[in-house]
XYZ file of C-alpha atoms in Angstrom:
428
model
C -30.396 -5.980 -25.777
C -31.527 -4.925 -29.124
C -31.489 -1.298 -28.244
C -32.845 1.965 -30.134
C -31.255 5.127 -31.753
C -31.622 6.954 -28.409
C -29.438 4.468 -26.665
C -25.327 4.419 -27.031
C -24.304 0.775 -26.056
C -20.565 0.992 -25.203
C -18.927 -2.298 -25.536
C -15.291 -3.242 -24.161
C -13.247 -5.218 -26.437
C -9.813 -6.741 -25.257
C -6.847 -7.115 -27.410
C -8.094 -10.771 -28.610
C -10.816 -9.188 -30.421
C -14.360 -9.855 -31.153
C -14.583 -13.382 -31.154
C -13.919 -13.283 -27.428
C -17.361 -11.272 -26.909
C -20.097 -13.199 -25.594
C -22.826 -14.195 -28.020
C -25.414 -11.367 -26.966
C -22.969 -8.617 -27.426
C -21.690 -9.904 -30.781
C -25.333 -10.026 -31.773
C -25.703 -6.323 -30.508
C -22.862 -5.363 -32.673
C -24.304 -7.251 -35.889
C -27.666 -5.313 -35.098
C -25.884 -1.572 -35.156
C -26.638 0.981 -37.814
C -23.663 2.706 -37.242
C -20.484 1.641 -35.307
C -17.977 4.184 -33.823
C -14.574 3.132 -32.644
C -10.790 3.810 -32.472
C -9.164 3.155 -35.902
C -7.508 0.068 -34.831
C -10.602 -1.351 -33.928
C -12.355 -0.622 -36.973
C -9.331 -1.913 -39.208
C -10.259 -5.385 -37.926
C -13.875 -5.105 -37.824
C -15.151 -5.801 -41.755
C -12.905 -9.139 -41.749
C -15.089 -10.260 -38.502
C -18.449 -8.828 -39.728
C -18.149 -10.862 -43.224
C -17.417 -13.926 -41.420
C -20.500 -13.756 -39.387
C -23.059 -11.446 -41.519
C -22.240 -12.084 -44.855
C -25.765 -11.253 -46.213
C -25.734 -7.784 -44.537
C -24.028 -4.897 -45.554
C -21.680 -3.387 -43.098
C -23.092 -0.188 -41.180
C -21.581 3.414 -41.324
C -18.240 3.130 -39.783
C -16.863 6.370 -37.632
C -13.516 6.869 -35.827
C -13.795 7.712 -32.315
C -10.357 9.489 -32.254
C -11.441 12.657 -32.617
C -13.910 12.957 -29.250
C -15.374 16.564 -30.149
C -16.424 15.152 -33.301
C -17.911 11.909 -31.766
C -20.030 13.576 -29.100
C -21.680 15.668 -32.020
C -22.298 12.355 -34.089
C -24.076 10.796 -30.979
C -26.161 13.728 -30.143
C -28.050 13.372 -33.345
C -30.170 10.337 -32.226
C -30.697 9.359 -36.025
C -29.119 5.903 -35.835
C -28.575 3.047 -33.672
C -24.948 3.477 -32.801
C -22.787 0.724 -31.131
C -19.264 2.528 -29.512
C -16.384 0.038 -29.325
C -13.810 0.722 -27.046
C -10.858 -0.758 -25.313
C -11.064 -2.779 -22.224
C -13.180 -1.198 -19.483
C -14.459 2.056 -21.059
C -14.885 3.347 -17.515
C -11.394 2.856 -16.715
C -8.864 5.394 -18.150
C -11.418 5.176 -21.226
C -13.502 7.153 -23.066
C -16.599 6.719 -20.593
C -15.469 9.358 -18.403
C -16.025 11.991 -21.348
C -19.417 10.113 -22.224
C -20.722 10.594 -18.854
C -19.836 14.121 -18.891
C -21.249 14.980 -22.062
C -24.676 12.747 -22.600
C -27.437 12.007 -20.202
C -26.604 8.823 -18.487
C -29.980 7.355 -19.088
C -28.706 6.744 -22.876
C -25.570 5.105 -21.997
C -25.095 1.440 -21.627
C -21.715 0.056 -20.545
C -20.299 -3.464 -21.193
C -16.611 -3.556 -19.884
C -14.184 -6.280 -21.078
C -11.408 -6.978 -18.234
C -9.009 -4.268 -17.853
C -5.245 -4.493 -18.588
C -4.887 -4.367 -14.675
C -6.744 -7.403 -14.071
C -5.215 -9.062 -17.146
C -1.778 -8.482 -15.849
C -2.400 -9.832 -12.342
C -4.032 -13.070 -14.062
C -0.882 -13.733 -16.059
C 0.863 -13.418 -12.998
C -1.622 -15.635 -11.021
C -1.357 -12.966 -8.054
C -4.619 -11.481 -6.264
C -4.706 -7.800 -7.008
C -7.026 -6.058 -4.482
C -4.174 -4.675 -2.778
C -2.719 -3.100 -6.353
C -1.912 0.509 -6.725
C -1.689 1.834 -9.999
C -1.041 5.076 -11.718
C -1.592 6.106 -15.283
C 1.342 8.351 -17.289
C -0.864 9.039 -20.232
C -0.754 12.275 -21.230
C 0.457 13.405 -17.367
C 3.531 14.287 -15.885
C 5.439 11.595 -14.524
C 6.603 13.345 -11.282
C 3.653 11.450 -9.350
C 5.355 8.331 -10.158
C 8.164 9.359 -7.991
C 5.943 10.250 -5.258
C 4.089 6.777 -5.312
C 7.502 5.151 -5.309
C 8.512 6.967 -1.877
C 5.416 5.348 -0.571
C 7.079 1.927 -1.274
C 3.552 0.259 -2.652
C 3.146 -3.491 -2.498
C 2.235 -3.597 -6.151
C 2.294 -0.783 -8.851
C 0.785 -1.147 -12.250
C 1.900 2.034 -14.485
C 0.043 2.505 -17.731
C 3.049 4.057 -20.028
C 3.149 6.753 -22.324
C 3.669 5.585 -25.574
C 4.566 9.151 -26.665
C 7.574 9.058 -24.282
C 9.762 6.174 -23.315
C 7.272 3.664 -21.963
C 8.858 1.243 -19.534
C 12.139 2.958 -19.837
C 10.766 5.762 -18.224
C 9.373 3.831 -15.346
C 12.732 1.767 -15.086
C 14.816 4.998 -14.575
C 12.665 6.329 -12.319
C 13.145 3.088 -10.376
C 16.805 3.753 -10.374
C 16.668 7.061 -9.665
C 14.919 6.269 -6.421
C 17.502 3.418 -5.290
C 14.558 0.544 -5.386
C 15.464 -1.102 -8.795
C 16.244 -4.140 -6.520
C 13.159 -4.169 -4.414
C 10.836 -4.661 -6.993
C 10.273 -7.213 -9.737
C 9.729 -5.128 -12.850
C 7.425 -7.066 -15.447
C 6.064 -5.603 -18.920
C 3.144 -6.572 -20.355
C 3.034 -6.337 -24.147
C -0.635 -6.375 -26.150
C -2.249 -8.263 -23.380
C -5.178 -10.470 -24.648
C -3.721 -10.634 -28.079
C -2.522 -13.927 -29.702
C 0.771 -12.257 -29.623
C 0.757 -10.823 -26.572
C 4.520 -11.157 -24.634
C 5.322 -10.984 -21.088
C 9.013 -9.726 -19.917
C 10.381 -9.763 -16.757
C 13.418 -7.475 -16.433
C 16.525 -8.001 -13.843
C 17.967 -5.359 -12.103
C 20.616 -3.521 -14.472
C 19.088 -5.416 -17.311
C 18.563 -3.298 -20.422
C 14.817 -3.304 -21.763
C 14.371 -4.705 -25.274
C 14.531 -2.835 -28.188
C 11.741 -4.118 -29.996
C 8.909 -3.183 -27.411
C 5.465 -2.932 -28.536
C 4.018 0.954 -27.809
C 0.984 -0.937 -26.284
C 2.671 -2.281 -22.856
C 2.315 -1.501 -19.233
C 4.409 -2.077 -16.377
C 3.768 -4.091 -13.255
C 6.199 -3.506 -10.163
C 5.829 -6.093 -7.451
C 7.777 -5.676 -4.053
C 10.328 -8.456 -3.098
C 12.606 -8.963 -0.391
C 15.765 -7.281 -1.325
C 18.301 -9.908 -1.218
C 22.092 -8.545 -0.734
C 24.325 -11.038 -2.144
C 27.679 -8.869 -1.455
C 27.665 -6.915 1.761
C 30.978 -5.824 1.207
C 30.217 -3.925 -2.426
C 27.522 -1.895 -0.433
C 28.875 1.682 -0.016
C 30.283 2.444 3.780
C 27.600 4.783 4.075
C 24.593 7.022 2.029
C 23.182 3.123 1.351
C 20.238 3.158 -0.855
C 16.834 3.005 0.648
C 15.586 0.078 -0.965
C 18.460 -2.278 0.640
C 16.586 -1.723 4.208
C 13.368 -3.862 4.862
C 10.648 -1.715 6.004
C 7.416 -2.143 7.922
C 4.664 -3.639 5.822
C 1.960 -1.252 7.062
C 3.893 1.827 6.869
C 6.003 1.684 3.691
C 8.687 4.689 3.148
C 8.539 5.110 6.921
C 12.371 5.319 7.388
C 15.242 8.129 7.256
C 15.684 8.627 3.718
C 19.289 8.423 2.406
C 20.428 12.177 1.871
C 18.865 12.999 5.815
C 21.086 9.627 6.873
C 24.160 10.997 5.349
C 23.792 14.504 7.354
C 22.947 12.983 10.422
C 25.594 10.778 10.524
C 28.340 13.369 9.670
C 26.352 15.535 12.599
C 27.365 12.675 15.032
C 30.803 13.076 14.642
C 31.295 9.293 15.150
C 34.143 8.300 17.482
C 36.403 5.420 16.973
C 34.948 3.615 19.941
C 32.118 4.295 22.605
C 28.602 3.853 22.763
C 26.106 5.047 20.259
C 22.133 5.228 21.258
C 19.689 5.317 18.171
C 16.592 6.126 20.258
C 13.191 5.695 18.308
C 15.136 4.008 15.683
C 12.570 2.794 13.079
C 14.173 0.302 10.925
C 17.535 0.968 12.326
C 19.101 2.551 9.352
C 21.126 5.447 11.108
C 22.607 3.222 13.851
C 23.353 0.412 11.482
C 25.308 2.605 8.942
C 27.118 4.107 11.630
C 28.425 0.684 12.743
C 29.557 0.361 9.235
C 31.631 3.583 9.728
C 32.916 2.590 13.035
C 32.584 -1.317 13.852
C 34.186 -0.925 17.411
C 31.099 1.387 18.448
C 28.683 -0.312 20.767
C 25.103 0.390 19.658
C 21.802 0.549 21.399
C 18.861 0.410 19.420
C 15.161 1.160 20.677
C 12.148 1.446 18.880
C 8.394 0.660 20.333
C 6.798 -0.533 17.325
C 5.785 -4.071 17.230
C 8.322 -6.152 15.442
C 10.862 -3.316 15.395
C 13.570 -5.605 17.065
C 13.127 -8.189 14.165
C 13.152 -6.026 11.602
C 16.478 -4.186 12.944
C 17.947 -7.630 13.286
C 17.045 -8.171 9.323
C 18.594 -5.138 8.315
C 21.718 -5.287 10.356
C 22.060 -8.855 8.284
C 21.879 -7.060 5.207
C 24.486 -4.789 6.120
C 26.945 -7.030 7.814
C 26.796 -5.571 11.438
C 25.582 -6.545 14.678
C 24.231 -3.919 17.343
C 25.101 -4.541 20.775
C 21.707 -4.490 22.147
C 18.016 -3.920 20.645
C 15.170 -2.951 22.817
C 11.725 -3.303 21.470
C 10.082 -1.132 24.075
C 9.041 2.585 24.638
C 12.324 4.626 25.313
C 11.048 6.709 28.069
C 10.278 3.640 30.282
C 13.888 1.855 29.640
C 15.539 5.444 30.716
C 13.277 5.856 33.338
C 13.930 2.432 35.021
C 17.614 2.634 34.662
C 17.528 -0.821 33.142
C 20.352 -0.963 30.816
C 23.265 -2.719 31.133
C 26.338 -0.854 32.468
C 28.467 -1.258 29.418
C 25.807 0.706 27.479
C 24.149 3.280 30.257
C 26.884 6.037 29.374
C 26.212 7.119 25.515
C 28.982 9.351 23.856
C 26.339 9.794 21.069
C 22.525 10.146 21.047
C 20.481 10.188 17.751
C 16.989 10.852 19.028
C 14.543 10.007 15.809
C 11.331 10.479 17.255
C 9.198 10.324 20.177
C 6.056 12.158 19.350
C 4.370 13.884 22.478
C 7.286 12.210 24.812
C 10.463 13.747 23.023
C 11.011 16.428 25.467
C 10.842 13.966 28.505
C 12.823 11.331 26.666
C 15.439 14.133 25.765
C 15.731 15.291 29.235
C 16.448 11.598 30.482
C 18.922 11.609 27.897
C 20.888 14.438 28.958
C 21.258 12.464 32.176
C 23.119 9.763 30.762
C 25.091 11.469 28.148
C 29.044 11.552 28.810
C 30.856 14.942 28.703
C 31.254 16.045 25.523
C 28.538 13.701 24.092
C 26.386 14.872 21.002
C 22.923 14.672 20.742
C 21.603 14.764 17.339
C 17.506 15.433 16.930
C 16.145 15.586 13.485
C 12.469 16.951 13.370
C 9.991 17.341 10.826
C 8.029 20.292 12.093
C 9.143 23.950 13.154
C 6.828 23.745 16.012
C 9.185 21.227 17.841
C 12.330 23.690 17.914
C 11.447 26.169 20.560
C 11.174 23.993 23.275
C 14.122 21.782 22.744
C 16.056 25.155 22.064
C 15.033 26.063 25.582
C 16.124 22.924 27.029
C 19.637 23.407 25.614
C 20.145 26.845 26.543
C 19.338 25.864 29.873
C 22.522 23.677 29.916
C 26.339 24.279 29.130
C 26.551 23.046 25.664
C 27.420 23.758 22.030
C 24.088 24.400 20.031
C 23.478 24.440 16.410
C 20.005 24.281 14.364
C 20.116 23.603 10.646
C 17.812 22.673 7.893
C 18.158 20.277 5.154
C 16.185 20.377 2.061
C 16.850 17.729 -0.958
C 15.680 17.213 -4.272
C 15.888 14.156 -6.342
C 16.060 14.458 -10.275
C 13.485 12.453 -11.968
C 13.532 12.284 -15.755
C 11.570 13.750 -18.337
C 11.372 13.714 -22.096
C 12.965 17.077 -22.358
C 15.721 16.559 -19.160
C 15.582 16.331 -15.421
C 13.156 17.945 -13.258
C 13.806 17.653 -9.236
C 11.091 16.757 -6.953
C 11.307 18.133 -3.678
C 11.872 15.767 -0.496
C 10.177 16.606 2.795
C 12.351 19.411 4.735
C 14.070 18.233 7.854
C 15.071 20.502 10.839
C 18.325 19.138 12.554
C 19.228 20.318 16.296
C 22.967 19.308 17.299
C 24.111 19.875 20.551
C 27.363 19.045 22.543
C 27.893 19.079 26.043
C 30.891 21.086 27.244
């Protein structure tokens, strides 16, 4: 491991310093003729060097903060050079630049644990399912998009030059997910004075945060302590329990509000929520009109239990929940008589069976009844329009395009959500 002037040995160091390195790596550093490192690592090197190598003068020390000058220096091949870096140099470190500018046969990497590894080690939690995102010198908008996907765990490498953890907390709140995630802050991981903080929802962040910190978001079950405190409708997305394998697969709050308005919910009657997903629309409808009878239908495995859980969270109770294909139920005419004549129908999916489901629904719908259908693609509209034009009804088609504001250092930027096309038809 002694190396030569042709080789560049890149050694990762965590916050605990040189003494945490293995003996062979310490020996390798002590054999260097030139040592390049970020200024904060260089500042601690002379004291460590003197404690172990009192008889030999310290080698040439060079800051690696200016990467262009560093690459020119490494091209000289005149001295045996050791390059020190933080953590794993190939994970958001200088390694990426080195492999682009220097022949690979000259490079030898020795990583220390990454901040991601250290964070999950401190939590005592496996991290093979973890996602991560870096905000270092990057537009923070991708963070909002990543949160829409509802990752089980997410590490955010914060940007010290902006607001760090505060930026992440603001994003979480603007997404309505503050109660859906444990919020952990890790300061100076590996350093003797490292600090780990768990931030509770609505809690202000410490004002003395060290700039060297990262944030971990760990998904948790959202406990609703006071159902009556929830809004009547337009409930935050994070209140609803969702599918583990398809997080984010639910109708977002902005769309729910529009669909509930288009349904023109009567005080009494029967509402069908077909392809109900997590049940959000039908369950919110019961909060608005508690005397409605709600039939929720979805074919995904586990949908019945999921809708029950969300009903409990909202303090409402559907009349019936079917975990089955909607088309099979409608064609078999197996519904109880109290639910067989709907006044309102929301058809939220169905895929290739959607047209057939709609045709069956129209045979059950009461006179004056309303069908509302949200669509994600334009191509689905013409066939449905053809069906409604063949019957006596009032038809309207609209498009909903929503944006959510996300904070930036200089103000607010609006990130678009997927557009939704909405068909509304009322039988005469």
